[in-house]
C-alpha atoms as a printed R data frame, in Angstrom:
    type eleno elety resid chain resno       x       y       z
1   ATOM     1    CA   MET     A     1 -15.682 -16.260   8.812
2   ATOM     2    CA   VAL     A     2 -15.394 -13.416   6.324
3   ATOM     3    CA   ASN     A     3 -18.532 -12.564   4.399
4   ATOM     4    CA   PRO     A     4 -17.964 -14.046   0.898
5   ATOM     5    CA   ASN     A     5 -20.370 -11.488  -0.564
6   ATOM     6    CA   VAL     A     6 -17.720  -8.740  -0.281
7   ATOM     7    CA   ALA     A     7 -15.693 -10.376  -3.062
8   ATOM     8    CA   GLY     A     8 -15.485  -7.785  -5.808
9   ATOM     9    CA   LYS     A     9 -16.402  -4.876  -3.513
10  ATOM    10    CA   LYS     A    10 -14.478  -1.686  -4.214
11  ATOM    11    CA   TYR     A    11 -13.842   0.709  -1.361
12  ATOM    12    CA   PRO     A    12 -13.676   4.520  -1.640
13  ATOM    13    CA   GLU     A    13 -10.463   6.237  -2.552
14  ATOM    14    CA   THR     A    14  -8.338   7.234   0.440
15  ATOM    15    CA   ASP     A    15  -7.377  10.765   1.356
16  ATOM    16    CA   ILE     A    16  -4.103  12.069  -0.064
17  ATOM    17    CA   TYR     A    17  -0.933  10.804   1.588
18  ATOM    18    CA   LEU     A    18   1.986  13.227   1.135
19  ATOM    19    CA   VAL     A    19   5.176  11.156   0.984
20  ATOM    20    CA   GLY     A    20   7.852  12.818   3.088
21  ATOM    21    CA   ARG     A    21  11.600  12.380   3.093
22  ATOM    22    CA   GLY     A    22  11.520  11.514   6.769
23  ATOM    23    CA   LYS     A    23   8.968   8.750   6.241
24  ATOM    24    CA   ILE     A    24  11.034   7.272   3.439
25  ATOM    25    CA   ARG     A    25  14.171   7.380   5.554
26  ATOM    26    CA   GLU     A    26  12.373   5.813   8.558
27  ATOM    27    CA   PHE     A    27  10.935   3.040   6.402
28  ATOM    28    CA   ALA     A    28  14.296   2.415   4.717
29  ATOM    29    CA   ASN     A    29  15.924   2.074   8.138
30  ATOM    30    CA   ALA     A    30  13.175  -0.261   9.334
31  ATOM    31    CA   VAL     A    31  13.688  -2.630   6.379
32  ATOM    32    CA   PHE     A    32  17.492  -2.349   6.532
33  ATOM    33    CA   SER     A    33  17.760  -0.848   3.061
34  ATOM    34    CA   THR     A    34  21.298  -0.209   1.893
35  ATOM    35    CA   SER     A    35  20.364   1.837  -1.160
36  ATOM    36    CA   PRO     A    36  21.854   5.343  -1.118
37  ATOM    37    CA   LEU     A    37  18.768   6.513  -3.050
38  ATOM    38    CA   ASN     A    38  16.561   6.214   0.045
39  ATOM    39    CA   PRO     A    39  18.305   8.645   2.422
40  ATOM    40    CA   ASP     A    40  20.499  10.761   0.135
41  ATOM    41    CA   VAL     A    41  18.871  13.526  -1.929
42  ATOM    42    CA   PHE     A    42  22.049  14.144  -3.932
43  ATOM    43    CA   ALA     A    43  22.467  10.466  -4.827
44  ATOM    44    CA   SER     A    44  18.827  10.295  -5.882
45  ATOM    45    CA   GLN     A    45  19.143  13.426  -8.000
46  ATOM    46    CA   ALA     A    46  22.311  12.086  -9.621
47  ATOM    47    CA   ALA     A    47  20.287   8.979 -10.532
48  ATOM    48    CA   GLY     A    48  17.654  11.161 -12.216
49  ATOM    49    CA   PHE     A    49  15.029  11.480  -9.484
50  ATOM    50    CA   SER     A    50  13.674  14.716  -8.049
51  ATOM    51    CA   ASP     A    51  14.111  13.586  -4.435
52  ATOM    52    CA   VAL     A    52  14.800  10.483  -2.350
53  ATOM    53    CA   ILE     A    53  13.000   7.383  -3.514
54  ATOM    54    CA   ALA     A    54  11.161   4.884  -1.329
55  ATOM    55    CA   PRO     A    55  12.170   1.240  -0.980
56  ATOM    56    CA   PRO     A    56  10.111  -1.114  -3.201
57  ATOM    57    CA   THR     A    57   7.956  -2.270  -0.277
58  ATOM    58    CA   PHE     A    58   6.990   1.262   0.843
59  ATOM    59    CA   PRO     A    59   3.564   0.995  -0.865
60  ATOM    60    CA   VAL     A    60   2.450  -1.115   2.106
61  ATOM    61    CA   VAL     A    61   2.234   2.207   4.025
62  ATOM    62    CA   ILE     A    62  -0.301   3.472   1.503
63  ATOM    63    CA   GLN     A    63  -2.151   0.151   1.316
64  ATOM    64    CA   GLU     A    64  -2.585   0.195   5.091
65  ATOM    65    CA   ARG     A    65  -4.840   3.221   4.708
66  ATOM    66    CA   SER     A    66  -7.122   1.309   2.320
67  ATOM    67    CA   LEU     A    67  -7.142  -1.759   4.500
68  ATOM    68    CA   SER     A    68  -8.626   0.202   7.405
69  ATOM    69    CA   ALA     A    69 -11.783   0.773   5.329
70  ATOM    70    CA   VAL     A    70 -12.398  -2.918   4.739
71  ATOM    71    CA   LEU     A    71 -11.394  -3.920   8.263
72  ATOM    72    CA   ASN     A    72 -13.927  -1.418   9.656
73  ATOM    73    CA   ASP     A    73 -16.688  -2.515   7.273
74  ATOM    74    CA   PRO     A    74 -19.309  -4.470   9.245
75  ATOM    75    CA   GLU     A    75 -20.459  -6.144   6.016
76  ATOM    76    CA   ALA     A    76 -17.007  -7.696   5.501
77  ATOM    77    CA   ASP     A    77 -17.052  -9.129   9.041
78  ATOM    78    CA   ILE     A    78 -13.268  -9.435   9.328
79  ATOM    79    CA   ASP     A    79 -11.962 -10.108  12.829
80  ATOM    80    CA   PHE     A    80  -8.506  -8.495  12.649
81  ATOM    81    CA   SER     A    81  -7.387 -10.305  15.802
82  ATOM    82    CA   ARG     A    82  -7.557 -13.539  13.796
83  ATOM    83    CA   VAL     A    83  -5.835 -12.285  10.619
84  ATOM    84    CA   VAL     A    84  -2.657 -13.977   9.426
85  ATOM    85    CA   HIS     A    85  -0.756 -12.210   6.670
86  ATOM    86    CA   GLY     A    86   0.118 -14.822   4.069
87  ATOM    87    CA   ASP     A    87   1.545 -13.089   1.022
88  ATOM    88    CA   GLN     A    88   2.322  -9.652  -0.354
89  ATOM    89    CA   ARG     A    89   3.259  -8.564  -3.857
90  ATOM    90    CA   PHE     A    90   3.960  -5.202  -5.436
91  ATOM    91    CA   ILE     A    91   3.802  -4.348  -9.112
92  ATOM    92    CA   SER     A    92   5.498  -0.980  -9.487
93  ATOM    93    CA   VAL     A    93   5.034   1.292 -12.471
94  ATOM    94    CA   ARG     A    94   7.544   3.816 -11.134
95  ATOM    95    CA   PRO     A    95   9.371   4.467  -7.859
96  ATOM    96    CA   ILE     A    96   7.650   6.453  -5.139
97  ATOM    97    CA   VAL     A    97   9.492   9.742  -4.597
98  ATOM    98    CA   ALA     A    98   9.398  12.162  -1.671
99  ATOM    99    CA   GLY     A    99   6.821  14.808  -2.498
100 ATOM   100    CA   ASP     A   100   4.399  12.372  -4.174
101 ATOM   101    CA   GLU     A   101   0.765  12.856  -3.257
102 ATOM   102    CA   LEU     A   102  -0.720   9.376  -3.293
103 ATOM   103    CA   THR     A   103  -4.201   7.890  -2.922
104 ATOM   104    CA   SER     A   104  -5.308   4.300  -3.075
105 ATOM   105    CA   VAL     A   105  -8.361   2.262  -3.997
106 ATOM   106    CA   LEU     A   106  -8.835  -1.229  -2.559
107 ATOM   107    CA   THR     A   107 -10.910  -3.983  -4.113
108 ATOM   108    CA   VAL     A   108 -11.619  -7.318  -2.451
109 ATOM   109    CA   ALA     A   109 -10.282  -9.580  -5.193
110 ATOM   110    CA   SER     A   110 -11.511 -12.840  -3.660
111 ATOM   111    CA   VAL     A   111 -12.795 -14.559  -0.543
112 ATOM   112    CA   LYS     A   112 -12.179 -18.303  -0.290
113 ATOM   113    CA   SER     A   113 -13.554 -20.487   2.460
114 ATOM   114    CA   LEU     A   114 -11.048 -22.874   3.996
115 ATOM   115    CA   GLY     A   115 -13.026 -24.897   6.520
116 ATOM   116    CA   ALA     A   116 -13.821 -22.584   9.428
117 ATOM   117    CA   HIS     A   117 -11.434 -19.962   8.033
118 ATOM   118    CA   SER     A   118 -11.284 -17.665   5.051
119 ATOM   119    CA   MET     A   119  -8.529 -16.501   2.754
120 ATOM   120    CA   VAL     A   120  -9.060 -12.945   1.498
121 ATOM   121    CA   THR     A   121  -7.111 -11.354  -1.317
122 ATOM   122    CA   PHE     A   122  -7.028  -7.580  -1.656
123 ATOM   123    CA   ASN     A   123  -5.950  -5.618  -4.690
124 ATOM   124    CA   THR     A   124  -4.891  -2.038  -3.966
125 ATOM   125    CA   GLU     A   125  -4.136   0.436  -6.741
126 ATOM   126    CA   ILE     A   126  -2.028   3.424  -5.752
127 ATOM   127    CA   PHE     A   127  -2.269   6.603  -7.793
128 ATOM   128    CA   ASP     A   128  -0.329   9.894  -7.887
129 ATOM   129    CA   ALA     A   129  -1.793  13.415  -8.052
130 ATOM   130    CA   ASN     A   130  -2.210  13.088 -11.837
131 ATOM   131    CA   ARG     A   131  -4.261   9.879 -11.335
132 ATOM   132    CA   ASP     A   132  -1.452   7.847 -12.909
133 ATOM   133    CA   LEU     A   133  -1.003   4.346 -11.525
134 ATOM   134    CA   VAL     A   134   2.156   4.144  -9.440
135 ATOM   135    CA   CYS     A   135   1.849   0.663  -7.959
136 ATOM   136    CA   THR     A   136  -0.522  -2.232  -7.413
137 ATOM   137    CA   ALA     A   137  -0.253  -4.027  -4.094
């Protein structure tokens, strides 16, 4: 059972993640994206972007870095072998573009007991190098 006392706990900001073209292209292939803006620099530039843009679900890559902090926190007491992923949402402020330098901050939004199990909701804010919010996952 997850420690309910971690509800509201904010974890430290992650190290910078430099978004690369190759990572965007790999992710786009993995999710079967058909958008020409993911692999094609010229198509992305014609659409007004500086470089290729990431698919809308790419922020999960950044969120994963924040999740490792909470999963390794003994106070949280989360047994990852028993985790079931139930829901995921992204609120994007702007697309993620190759060359972005992103960090994230995770907060445990809630911990609900469900019998012998717990449902944990995380809120991860993703920021660019200017500290502007890019996405909330």
